[in-house]
Coordinates of C-alpha atoms in Angstrom, one line a residue:
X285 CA 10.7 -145.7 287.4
X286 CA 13.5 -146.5 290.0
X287 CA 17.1 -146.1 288.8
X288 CA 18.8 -149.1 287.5
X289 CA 22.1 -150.5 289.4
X290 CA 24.4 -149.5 286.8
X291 CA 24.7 -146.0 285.5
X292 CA 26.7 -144.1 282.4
X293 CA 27.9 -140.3 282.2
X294 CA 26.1 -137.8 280.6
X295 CA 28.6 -137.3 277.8
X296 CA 28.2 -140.8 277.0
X297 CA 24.3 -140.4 276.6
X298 CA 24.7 -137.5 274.4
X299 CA 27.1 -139.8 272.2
X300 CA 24.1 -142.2 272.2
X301 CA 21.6 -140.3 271.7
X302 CA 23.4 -137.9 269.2
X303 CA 22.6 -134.5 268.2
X304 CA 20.3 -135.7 265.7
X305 CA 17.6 -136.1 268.4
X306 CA 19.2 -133.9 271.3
X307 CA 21.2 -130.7 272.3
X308 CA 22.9 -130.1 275.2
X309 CA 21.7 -126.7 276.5
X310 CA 22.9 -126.6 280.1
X311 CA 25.3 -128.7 282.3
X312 CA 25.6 -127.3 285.6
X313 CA 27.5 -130.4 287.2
X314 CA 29.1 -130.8 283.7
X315 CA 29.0 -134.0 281.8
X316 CA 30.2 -136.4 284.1
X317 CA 27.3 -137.0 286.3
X318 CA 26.0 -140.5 286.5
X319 CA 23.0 -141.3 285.1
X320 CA 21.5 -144.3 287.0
X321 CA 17.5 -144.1 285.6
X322 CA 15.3 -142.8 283.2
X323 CA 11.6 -141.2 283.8
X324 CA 8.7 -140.3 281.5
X325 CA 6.6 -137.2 283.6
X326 CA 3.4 -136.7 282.1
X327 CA 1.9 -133.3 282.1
X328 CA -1.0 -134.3 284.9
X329 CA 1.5 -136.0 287.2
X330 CA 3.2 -134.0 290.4
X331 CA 6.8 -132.8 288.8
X332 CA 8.8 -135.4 291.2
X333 CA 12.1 -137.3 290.4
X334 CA 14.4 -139.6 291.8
X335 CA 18.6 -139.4 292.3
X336 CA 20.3 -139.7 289.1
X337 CA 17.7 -140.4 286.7
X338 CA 17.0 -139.1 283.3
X339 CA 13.4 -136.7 283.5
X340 CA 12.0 -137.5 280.0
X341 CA 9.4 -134.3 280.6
X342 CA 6.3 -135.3 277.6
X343 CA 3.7 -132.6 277.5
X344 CA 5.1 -129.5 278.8
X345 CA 6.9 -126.9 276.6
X346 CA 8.9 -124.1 276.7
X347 CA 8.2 -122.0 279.9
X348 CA 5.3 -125.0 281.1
X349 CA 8.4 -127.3 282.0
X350 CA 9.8 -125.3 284.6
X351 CA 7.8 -127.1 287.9
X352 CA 9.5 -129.8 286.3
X353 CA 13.2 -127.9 285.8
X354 CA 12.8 -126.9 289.7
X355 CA 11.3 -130.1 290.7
X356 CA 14.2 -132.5 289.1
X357 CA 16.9 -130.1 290.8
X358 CA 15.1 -130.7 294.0
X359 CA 15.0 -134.2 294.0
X360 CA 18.5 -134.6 292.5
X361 CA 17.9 -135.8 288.9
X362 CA 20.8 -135.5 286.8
X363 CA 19.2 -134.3 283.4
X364 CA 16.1 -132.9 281.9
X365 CA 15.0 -133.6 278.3
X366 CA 12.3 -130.7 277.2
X367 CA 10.6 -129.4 273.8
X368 CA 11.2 -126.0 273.4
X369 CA 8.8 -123.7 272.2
X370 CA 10.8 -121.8 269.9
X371 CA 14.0 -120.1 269.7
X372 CA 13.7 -117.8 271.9
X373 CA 12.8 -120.0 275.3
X374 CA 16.8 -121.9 275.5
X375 CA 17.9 -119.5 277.2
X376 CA 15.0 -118.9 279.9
X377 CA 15.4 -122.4 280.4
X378 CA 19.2 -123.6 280.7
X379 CA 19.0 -120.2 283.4
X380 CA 16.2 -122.5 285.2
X381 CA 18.4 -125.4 284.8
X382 CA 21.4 -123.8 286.3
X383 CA 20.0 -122.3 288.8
X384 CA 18.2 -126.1 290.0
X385 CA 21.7 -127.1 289.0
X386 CA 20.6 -129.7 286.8
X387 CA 21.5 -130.6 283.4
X388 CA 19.2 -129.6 280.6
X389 CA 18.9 -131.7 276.8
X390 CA 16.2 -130.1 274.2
X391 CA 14.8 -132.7 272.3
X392 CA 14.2 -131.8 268.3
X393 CA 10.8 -131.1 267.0
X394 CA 10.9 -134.0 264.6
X395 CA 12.3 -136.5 267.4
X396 CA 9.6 -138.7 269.1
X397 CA 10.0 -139.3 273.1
X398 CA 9.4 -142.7 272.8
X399 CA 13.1 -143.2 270.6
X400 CA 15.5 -141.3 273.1
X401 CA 13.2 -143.5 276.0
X402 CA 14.0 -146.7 273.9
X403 CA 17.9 -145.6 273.3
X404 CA 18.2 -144.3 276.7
X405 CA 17.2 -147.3 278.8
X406 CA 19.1 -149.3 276.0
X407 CA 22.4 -147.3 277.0
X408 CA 21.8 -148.1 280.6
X409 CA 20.8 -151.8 280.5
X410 CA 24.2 -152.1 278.4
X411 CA 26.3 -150.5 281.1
X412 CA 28.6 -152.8 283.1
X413 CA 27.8 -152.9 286.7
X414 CA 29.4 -150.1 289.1
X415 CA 31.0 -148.6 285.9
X416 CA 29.9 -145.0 284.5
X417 CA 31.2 -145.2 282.2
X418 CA 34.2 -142.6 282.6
X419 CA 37.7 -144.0 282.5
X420 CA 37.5 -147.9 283.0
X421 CA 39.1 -148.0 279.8
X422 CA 42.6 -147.9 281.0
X423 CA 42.1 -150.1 284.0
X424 CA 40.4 -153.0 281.8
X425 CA 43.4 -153.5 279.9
X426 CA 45.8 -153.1 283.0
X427 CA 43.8 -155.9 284.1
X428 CA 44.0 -158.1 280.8
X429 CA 47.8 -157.5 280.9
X430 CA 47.6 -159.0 284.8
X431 CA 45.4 -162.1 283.7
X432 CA 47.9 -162.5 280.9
X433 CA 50.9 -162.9 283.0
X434 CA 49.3 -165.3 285.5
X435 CA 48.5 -167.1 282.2
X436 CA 51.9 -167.3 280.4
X437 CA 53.9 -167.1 284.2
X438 CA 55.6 -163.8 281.9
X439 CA 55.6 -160.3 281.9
X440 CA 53.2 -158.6 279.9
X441 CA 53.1 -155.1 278.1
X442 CA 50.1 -154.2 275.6
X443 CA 51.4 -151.7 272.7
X444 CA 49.5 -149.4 270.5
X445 CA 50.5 -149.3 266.7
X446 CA 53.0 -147.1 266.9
X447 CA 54.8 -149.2 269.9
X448 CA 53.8 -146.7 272.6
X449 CA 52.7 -148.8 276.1
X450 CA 49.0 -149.0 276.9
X451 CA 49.0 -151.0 280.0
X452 CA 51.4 -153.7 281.4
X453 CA 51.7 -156.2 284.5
X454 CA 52.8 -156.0 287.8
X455 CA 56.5 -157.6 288.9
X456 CA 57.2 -158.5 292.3
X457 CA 61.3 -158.5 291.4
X458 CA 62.5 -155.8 289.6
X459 CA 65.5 -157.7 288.8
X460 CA 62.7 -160.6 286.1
X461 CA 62.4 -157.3 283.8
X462 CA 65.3 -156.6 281.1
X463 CA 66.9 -153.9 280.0
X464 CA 64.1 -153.3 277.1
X465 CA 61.3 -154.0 279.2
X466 CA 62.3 -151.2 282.0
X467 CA 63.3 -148.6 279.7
X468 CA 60.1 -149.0 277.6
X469 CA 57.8 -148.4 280.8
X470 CA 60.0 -146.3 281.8
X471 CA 59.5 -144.5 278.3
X472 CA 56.2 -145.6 278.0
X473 CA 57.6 -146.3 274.9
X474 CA 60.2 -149.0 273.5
X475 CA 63.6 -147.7 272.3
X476 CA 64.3 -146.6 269.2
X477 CA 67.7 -148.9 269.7
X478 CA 66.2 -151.9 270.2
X479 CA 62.7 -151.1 267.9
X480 CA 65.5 -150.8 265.2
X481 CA 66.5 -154.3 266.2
X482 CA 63.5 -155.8 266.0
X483 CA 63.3 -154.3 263.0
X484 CA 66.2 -155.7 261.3
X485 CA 64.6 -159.5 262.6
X486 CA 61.8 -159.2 260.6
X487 CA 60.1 -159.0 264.2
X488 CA 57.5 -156.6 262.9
X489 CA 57.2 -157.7 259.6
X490 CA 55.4 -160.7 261.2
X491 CA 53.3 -158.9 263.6
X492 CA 51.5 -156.7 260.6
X493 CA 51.7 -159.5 258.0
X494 CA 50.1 -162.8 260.5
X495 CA 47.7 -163.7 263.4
X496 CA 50.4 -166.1 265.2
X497 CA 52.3 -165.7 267.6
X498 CA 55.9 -164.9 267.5
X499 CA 59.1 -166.1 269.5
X500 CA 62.0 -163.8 269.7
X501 CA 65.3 -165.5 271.3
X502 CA 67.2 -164.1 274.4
X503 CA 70.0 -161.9 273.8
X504 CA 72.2 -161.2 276.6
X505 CA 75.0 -159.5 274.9
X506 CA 71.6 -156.9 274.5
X507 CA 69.7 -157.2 277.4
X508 CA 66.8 -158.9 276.2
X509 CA 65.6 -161.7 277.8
X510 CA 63.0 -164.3 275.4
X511 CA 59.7 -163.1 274.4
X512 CA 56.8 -163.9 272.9
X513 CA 54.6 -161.5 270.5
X514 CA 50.9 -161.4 268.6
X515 CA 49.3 -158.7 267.2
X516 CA 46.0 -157.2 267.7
X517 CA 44.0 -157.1 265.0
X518 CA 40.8 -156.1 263.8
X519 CA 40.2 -157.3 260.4
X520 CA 43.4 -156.5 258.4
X521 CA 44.1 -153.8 260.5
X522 CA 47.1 -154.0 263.4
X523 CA 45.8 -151.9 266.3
X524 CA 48.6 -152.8 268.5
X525 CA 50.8 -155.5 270.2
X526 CA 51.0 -157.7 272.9
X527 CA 54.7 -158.8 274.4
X528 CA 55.8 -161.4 276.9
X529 CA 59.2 -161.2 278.2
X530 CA 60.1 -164.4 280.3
X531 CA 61.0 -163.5 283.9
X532 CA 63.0 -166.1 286.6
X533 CA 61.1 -168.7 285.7
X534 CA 60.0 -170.3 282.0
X535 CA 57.2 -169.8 280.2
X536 CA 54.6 -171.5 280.8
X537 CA 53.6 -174.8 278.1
X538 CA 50.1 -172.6 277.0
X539 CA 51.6 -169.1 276.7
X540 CA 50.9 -169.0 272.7
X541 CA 47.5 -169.8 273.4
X542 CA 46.6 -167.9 276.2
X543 CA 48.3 -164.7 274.0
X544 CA 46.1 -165.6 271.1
X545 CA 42.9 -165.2 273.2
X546 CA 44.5 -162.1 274.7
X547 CA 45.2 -160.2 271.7
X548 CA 41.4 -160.9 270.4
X549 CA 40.5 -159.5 274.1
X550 CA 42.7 -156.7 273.8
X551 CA 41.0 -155.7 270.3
X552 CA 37.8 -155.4 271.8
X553 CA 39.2 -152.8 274.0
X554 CA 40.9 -150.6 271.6
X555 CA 38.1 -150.8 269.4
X556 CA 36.0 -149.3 271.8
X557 CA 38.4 -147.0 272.6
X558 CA 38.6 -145.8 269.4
X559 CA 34.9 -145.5 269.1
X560 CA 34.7 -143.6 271.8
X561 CA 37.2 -141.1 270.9
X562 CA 35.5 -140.8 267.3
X563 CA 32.2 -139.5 269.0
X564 CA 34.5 -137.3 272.2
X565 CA 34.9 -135.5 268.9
X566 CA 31.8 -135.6 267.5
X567 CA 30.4 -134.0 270.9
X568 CA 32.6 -131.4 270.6
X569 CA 32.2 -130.7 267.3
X570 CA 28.7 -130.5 267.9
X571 CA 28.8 -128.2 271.2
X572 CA 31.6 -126.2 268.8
X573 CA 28.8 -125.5 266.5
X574 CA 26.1 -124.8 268.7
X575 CA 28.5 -122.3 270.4
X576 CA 29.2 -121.0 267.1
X577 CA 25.8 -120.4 265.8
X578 CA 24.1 -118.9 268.7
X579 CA 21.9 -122.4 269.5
X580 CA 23.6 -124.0 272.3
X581 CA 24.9 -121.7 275.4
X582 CA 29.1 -121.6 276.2
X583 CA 28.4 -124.1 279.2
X584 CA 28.4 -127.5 277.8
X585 CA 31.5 -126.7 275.6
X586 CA 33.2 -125.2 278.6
X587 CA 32.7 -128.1 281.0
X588 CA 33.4 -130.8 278.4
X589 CA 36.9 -129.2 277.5
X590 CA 37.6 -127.7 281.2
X591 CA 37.8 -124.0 279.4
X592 CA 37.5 -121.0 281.2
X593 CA 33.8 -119.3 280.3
X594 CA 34.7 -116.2 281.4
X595 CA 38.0 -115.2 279.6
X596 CA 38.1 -113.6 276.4
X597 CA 37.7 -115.4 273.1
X598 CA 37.6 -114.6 269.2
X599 CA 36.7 -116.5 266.1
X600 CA 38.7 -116.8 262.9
X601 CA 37.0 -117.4 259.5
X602 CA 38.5 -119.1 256.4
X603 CA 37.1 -119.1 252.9
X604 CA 38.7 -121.4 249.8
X605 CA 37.8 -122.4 246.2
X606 CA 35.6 -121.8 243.9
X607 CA 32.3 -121.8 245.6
X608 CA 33.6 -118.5 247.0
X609 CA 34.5 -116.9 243.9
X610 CA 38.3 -117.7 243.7
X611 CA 39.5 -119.5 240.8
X612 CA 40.7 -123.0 241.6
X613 CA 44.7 -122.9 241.1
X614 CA 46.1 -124.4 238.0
X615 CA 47.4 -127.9 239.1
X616 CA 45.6 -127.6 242.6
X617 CA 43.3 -130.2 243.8
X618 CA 39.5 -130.1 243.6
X619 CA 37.7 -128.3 246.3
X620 CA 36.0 -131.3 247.4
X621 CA 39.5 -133.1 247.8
X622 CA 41.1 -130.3 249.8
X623 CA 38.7 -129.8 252.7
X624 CA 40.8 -132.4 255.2
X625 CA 43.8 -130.9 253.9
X626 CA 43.1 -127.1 254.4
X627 CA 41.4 -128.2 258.0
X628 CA 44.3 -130.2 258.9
X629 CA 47.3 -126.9 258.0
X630 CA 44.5 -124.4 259.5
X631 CA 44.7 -126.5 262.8
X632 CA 48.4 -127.4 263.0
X633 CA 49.0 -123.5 262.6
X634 CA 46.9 -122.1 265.0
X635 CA 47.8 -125.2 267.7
X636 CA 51.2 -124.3 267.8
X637 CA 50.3 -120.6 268.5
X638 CA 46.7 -121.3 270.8
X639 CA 47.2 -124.2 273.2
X640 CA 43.1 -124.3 273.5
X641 CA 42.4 -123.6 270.0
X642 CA 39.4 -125.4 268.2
X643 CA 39.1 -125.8 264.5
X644 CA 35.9 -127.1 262.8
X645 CA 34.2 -126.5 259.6
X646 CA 30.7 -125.2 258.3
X647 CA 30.2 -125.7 254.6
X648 CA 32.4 -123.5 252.8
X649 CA 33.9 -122.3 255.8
X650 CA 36.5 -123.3 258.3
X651 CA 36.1 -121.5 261.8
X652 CA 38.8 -121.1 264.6
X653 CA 37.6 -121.0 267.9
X654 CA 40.3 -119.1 270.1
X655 CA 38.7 -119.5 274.4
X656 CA 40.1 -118.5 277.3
X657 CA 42.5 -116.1 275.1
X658 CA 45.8 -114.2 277.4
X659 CA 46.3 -111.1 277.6
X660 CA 48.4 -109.0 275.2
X661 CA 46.1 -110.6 272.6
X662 CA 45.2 -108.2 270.2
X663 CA 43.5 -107.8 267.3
X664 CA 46.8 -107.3 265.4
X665 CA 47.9 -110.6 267.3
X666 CA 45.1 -112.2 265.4
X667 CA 45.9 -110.8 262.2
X668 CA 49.4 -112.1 262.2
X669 CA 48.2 -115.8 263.2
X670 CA 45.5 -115.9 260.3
X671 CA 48.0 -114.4 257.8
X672 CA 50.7 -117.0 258.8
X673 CA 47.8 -119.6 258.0
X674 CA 46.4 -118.2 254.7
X675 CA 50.5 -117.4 253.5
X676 CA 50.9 -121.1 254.2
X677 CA 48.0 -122.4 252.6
X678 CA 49.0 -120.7 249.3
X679 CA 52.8 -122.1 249.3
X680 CA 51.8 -125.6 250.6
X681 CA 49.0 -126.5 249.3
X682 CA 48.6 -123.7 246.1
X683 CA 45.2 -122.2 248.0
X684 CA 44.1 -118.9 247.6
X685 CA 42.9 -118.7 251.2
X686 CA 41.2 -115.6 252.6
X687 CA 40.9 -115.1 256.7
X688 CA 38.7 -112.7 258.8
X689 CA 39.2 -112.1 262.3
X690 CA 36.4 -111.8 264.0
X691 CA 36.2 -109.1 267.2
X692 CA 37.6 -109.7 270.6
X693 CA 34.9 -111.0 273.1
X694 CA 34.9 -110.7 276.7
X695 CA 33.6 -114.4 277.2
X696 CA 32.7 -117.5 275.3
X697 CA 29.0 -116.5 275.6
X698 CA 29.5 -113.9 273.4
X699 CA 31.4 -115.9 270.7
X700 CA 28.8 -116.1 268.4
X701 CA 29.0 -112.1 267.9
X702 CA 32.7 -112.7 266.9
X703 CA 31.4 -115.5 264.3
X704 CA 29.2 -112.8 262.5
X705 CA 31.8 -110.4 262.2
X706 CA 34.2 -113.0 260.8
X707 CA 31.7 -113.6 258.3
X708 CA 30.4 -110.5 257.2
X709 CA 34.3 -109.6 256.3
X710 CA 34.4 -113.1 254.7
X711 CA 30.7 -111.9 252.8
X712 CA 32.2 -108.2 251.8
X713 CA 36.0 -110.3 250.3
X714 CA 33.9 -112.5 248.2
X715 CA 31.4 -109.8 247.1
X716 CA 33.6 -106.6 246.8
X717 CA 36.4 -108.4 245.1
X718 CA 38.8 -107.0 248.0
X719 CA 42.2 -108.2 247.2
X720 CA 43.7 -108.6 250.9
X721 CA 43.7 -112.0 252.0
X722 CA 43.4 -111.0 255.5
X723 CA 41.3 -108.6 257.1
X724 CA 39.8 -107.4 260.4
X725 CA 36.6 -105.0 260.2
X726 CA 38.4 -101.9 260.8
X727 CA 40.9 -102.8 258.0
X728 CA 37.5 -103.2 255.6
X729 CA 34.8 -101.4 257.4
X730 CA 33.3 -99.7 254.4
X731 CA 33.4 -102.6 251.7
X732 CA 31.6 -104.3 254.7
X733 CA 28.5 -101.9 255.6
X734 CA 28.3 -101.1 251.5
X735 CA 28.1 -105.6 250.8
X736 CA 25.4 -105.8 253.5
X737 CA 23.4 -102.4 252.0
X738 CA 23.6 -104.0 248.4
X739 CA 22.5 -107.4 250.0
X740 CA 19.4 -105.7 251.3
X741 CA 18.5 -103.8 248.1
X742 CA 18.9 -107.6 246.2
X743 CA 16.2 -109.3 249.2
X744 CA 14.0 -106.1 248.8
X745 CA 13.2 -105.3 245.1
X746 CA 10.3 -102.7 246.6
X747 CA 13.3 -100.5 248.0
X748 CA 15.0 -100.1 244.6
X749 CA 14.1 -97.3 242.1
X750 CA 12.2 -98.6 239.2
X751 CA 14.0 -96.5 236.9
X752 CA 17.0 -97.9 237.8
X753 CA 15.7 -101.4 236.8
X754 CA 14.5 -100.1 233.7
X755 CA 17.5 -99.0 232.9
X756 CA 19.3 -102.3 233.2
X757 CA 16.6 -104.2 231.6
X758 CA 16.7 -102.3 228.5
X759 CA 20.5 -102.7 228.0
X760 CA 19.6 -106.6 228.8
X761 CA 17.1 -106.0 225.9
X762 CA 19.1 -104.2 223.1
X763 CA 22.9 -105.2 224.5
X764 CA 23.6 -101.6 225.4
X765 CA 26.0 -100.3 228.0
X766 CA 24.3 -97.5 229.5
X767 CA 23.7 -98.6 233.1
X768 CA 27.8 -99.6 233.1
X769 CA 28.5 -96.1 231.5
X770 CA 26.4 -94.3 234.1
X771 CA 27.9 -96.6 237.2
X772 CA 31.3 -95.7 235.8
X773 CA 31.1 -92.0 235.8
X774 CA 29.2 -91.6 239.3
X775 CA 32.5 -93.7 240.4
X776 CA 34.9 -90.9 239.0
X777 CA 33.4 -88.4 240.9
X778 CA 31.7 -87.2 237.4
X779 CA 35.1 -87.3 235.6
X780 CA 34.1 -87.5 231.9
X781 CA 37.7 -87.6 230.8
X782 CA 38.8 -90.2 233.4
X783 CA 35.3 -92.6 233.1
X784 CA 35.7 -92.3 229.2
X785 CA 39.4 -94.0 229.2
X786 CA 38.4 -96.7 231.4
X787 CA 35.9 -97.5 229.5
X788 CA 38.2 -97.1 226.2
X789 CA 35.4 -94.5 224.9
X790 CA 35.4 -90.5 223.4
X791 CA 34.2 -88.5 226.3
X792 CA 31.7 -87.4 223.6
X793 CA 30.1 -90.4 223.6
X794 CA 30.3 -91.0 227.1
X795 CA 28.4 -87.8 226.8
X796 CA 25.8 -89.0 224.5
X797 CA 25.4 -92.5 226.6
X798 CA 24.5 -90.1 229.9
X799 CA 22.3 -87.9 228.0
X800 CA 20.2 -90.7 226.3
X801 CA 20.1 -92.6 229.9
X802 CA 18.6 -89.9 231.6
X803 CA 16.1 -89.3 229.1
X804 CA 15.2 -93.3 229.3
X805 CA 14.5 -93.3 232.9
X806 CA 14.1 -89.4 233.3
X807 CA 16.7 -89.5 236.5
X808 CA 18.4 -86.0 237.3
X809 CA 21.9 -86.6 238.1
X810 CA 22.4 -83.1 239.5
X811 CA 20.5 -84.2 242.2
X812 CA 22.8 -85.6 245.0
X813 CA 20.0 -88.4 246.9
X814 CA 19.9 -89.5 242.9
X815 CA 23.6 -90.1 242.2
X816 CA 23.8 -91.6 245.1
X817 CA 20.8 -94.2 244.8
X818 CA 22.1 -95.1 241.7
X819 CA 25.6 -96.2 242.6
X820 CA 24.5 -98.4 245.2
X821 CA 21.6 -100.1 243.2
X822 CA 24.0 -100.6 240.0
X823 CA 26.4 -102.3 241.8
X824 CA 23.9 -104.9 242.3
X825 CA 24.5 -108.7 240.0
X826 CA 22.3 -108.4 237.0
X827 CA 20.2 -111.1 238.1
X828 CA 19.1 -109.5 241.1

């Protein structure tokens, strides 16, 4: 199939196609490249391809679609869509990719081909011709504030919501703009001085309460010549505004109807705009987590944010509520209501101390990436930022937050070892009851390495003794304390005196509880391998 006339960027076929039937695995050229074409390649055809198209490769799995990798890098195709053939062949393949220097999708086992064919050549037969989709956003509504003026014989600035300038006309004679026209593109955004005056008219009152448009007399003693206003609106929602100042010459007879149509022109913009900024950060979000969990290589995230690959990086953990084993604060909010909230302090925090910082979050977890980190970062460096975050989650929002910091990597490829030490501290806070809300794994090396022994002994009842679990089923049976005696005393260091008064008991009977525990189960506790099987395996949740 020839490539179509029109053509849209990569990124913007990922947002199409979404990461519920694709993930980006390699971009070479980054996400930019134009996309012109799309291309089914059967399995019996020669692996050819034409300039910018889209290589849907059906058939050929795993290792089998590299003739096809080579072939489309050859020929200059600008992606390739594969199956894998298990985990272990992304990485053989976006190496492939690279080195053909062509981009490279996996398509899900559950997704069909003939879907991302239909929404592929569904994105390209919708693109506007000569456009790719990567910035005309901008220059469309420069233009609409051009047509705008010729229409109303005005000048025209567009405003967002919060009165900053989006686009405006062109003047031939500097001396048609006022004084509040100039300083606002000047500004890019009007003055407070005069906003405060418009205020104080009831100016924008009217613009977020009515459709119509708006007339707002010259003022000399001010500097402000007549305009005309409308809002843009979409639904009951004011995305912005449109102004016309009149210049040397009046406004022309149609200038409230030409700025009605405008303003429902102008909303189509911004609502595309802010579509397409809701799924920029949905593609990062997902490249975030592929990064994160190992699935998706550091090149896709790095060209789609312009990061540095090969600078150090580190990953910081959070952990919150009840699902974690805290106790919801008396007066706090719900868990559920506090996600946004805890997301939105966590990433205010750590902006203002990492310019490139990416925050994102993995039910229960929140995760900091920290790329492209300088140097003189250390992991004491860390620790201060994450305890800054978690000492101003408790006083803000009454959170009992606990941080990890994961260890220093030498590149983002290696980030997703820094995510699996954030959360095996995270793992050993919740299940050893450590009391620090911030911790490094040196700080809590031990508690670590013990929580992930215990978590074997609970996935592997064949490795436990069976005397041991005789022994806690029969004070399950006859409510007796023997196993929680025994634990106690191997954790004094065989202290009868000291495990007696924490358990509020006569050592005699601490005595008695030992004797009558080994008979049960016939363990020797003079035996060291014994003693010390039987602290770790007590330690384990009953239910285990």
């Amino acid at each position: 199939m020839s490539p179509t006339a029109a053509g849209i960027g990569l990124r913007q076929l990922l947002m199409v196609l979404g990461d519920s039937l694709v993930e980006m695995q390699a971009a070479p050229a980054g996400l930019d490249v134009e996309i012109r074409g799309v291309s089914l390649l059967d399995p019996e055809d020669p692996p050819t391809a034409q300039p910018g198209e889209l290589v849907l490769v059906i058939g050929a799995r795993g290792r089998a679609a590299f003739p096809a990798l080579r072939a489309a890098g050859r020929d200059g195709a600008a992606a390739v869509v594969v199956k894998l053939d298990g985990p272990g062949q992304a990485a053989a393949l976006s190496e492939t990719a690279a080195e053909a220097g062509v981009a490279l999708l996996s398509l899900r086992g559950e997704a069909r081909w003939a879907q991302v064919h239909a929404l592929a050549r569904a994105a390209l037969d919708d693109a506007p011709p000569g456009e790719s989709g990567t910035g005309a956003e901008e220059g469309d509504l420069f233009s609409l504030a051009q047509t705008t003026a010729i229409l109303t014989s005005g000048i025209v600035s567009i405003e967002d919501a919060a009165n900053r300038v989006l686009a405006y006309s062109r003047t031939t004679d500097s001396d048609e703009a006022d004084d509040l026209r100039r300083r606002s593109i000047l500004g890019w955004q009007g003055p407070e001085g005069y906003l405060a005056k418009l205020r104080e008219w009831g100016v924008f009152q009217h613009l977020h309460s009515s459709d119509e448009v708006i007339g707002i007399d010259s003022h000399p003693e001010l500097g402000i010549r007549r305009r005309l206003a409308v809002a843009i609106r979409s639904g009951d929602r004011q995305l912005g505004t449109i102004w016309v100042q009149e210049g040397s010459v009046p406004l022309s007879e149609r200038s409230r109807q030409a700025l009605l149509g405008a303003a429902r022109v102008a909303a189509l913009h911004l609502v595309r705009r802010r579509r397409e900024l809701s799924d920029d950060v949905t593609l990062t979000r997902t490249l975030l987590a592929g990064l994160l969990d190992g699935s998706t290589g550091p090149q896709p995230l790095a060209t789609h944010l312009g990061f540095d690959a090969t600078r150090p990086a580190a990953v910081l953990g959070f952990s919150y509520g009840t699902t974690e084993a805290y106790e919801t604060p008396e007066g706090a909010a719900a868990p559920e209501l506090t996600h946004s909230e805890v997301t939105n302090l966590v990433s205010v925090h750590i902006a203002a101390r990492h310019r490139s910082a990416l925050v994102t979050q993995v039910d229960p977890r929140i995760y900091v990436l920290l790329p492209q980190l300088p140097r003189g970062v250390d992991t004491d460096t860390l620790r201060g930022w994450t305890q800054e975050i978690t000492d101003a989650a408790r006083r803000h929002l009454g959170l009992p937050l606990r941080g990890s910091v994961g260890c220093l990597v030498p590149r983002l490829g290696d980030v997703p070892e820094s995510r699996r030490e954030a959360d095996r501290i995270l793992d050993a806070m919740v299940s050893a009851g450590v009391t620090v809300a911030v911790a490094a794994l040196p700080d809590i090396q031990a508690e670590v390495l013990v929580s992930e022994i215990l978590t074997l002994l609970a996935a592997h009842p064949e490795i436990r003794d069976p005397r041991l679990t005789a022994l806690v089923s029969h004070d399950s049976r006859h409510q007796g304390r023997l196993a929680e005696t025994l634990l106690t005393y191997l954790n004094c260091f065989g202290d009868i005196r000291a495990a007696a008064a924490q358990l509020h008991v006569h050592p005699n009977t601490l005595r008695y509880r030992l004797r009558r525990a080994e008979q049960l189960t016939g363990l020797d506790l003079s035996r060291p391998d014994q003693r010390l099987l039987a602290m770790l395996q007590l330690r384990l949740p009953p239910t285990s």
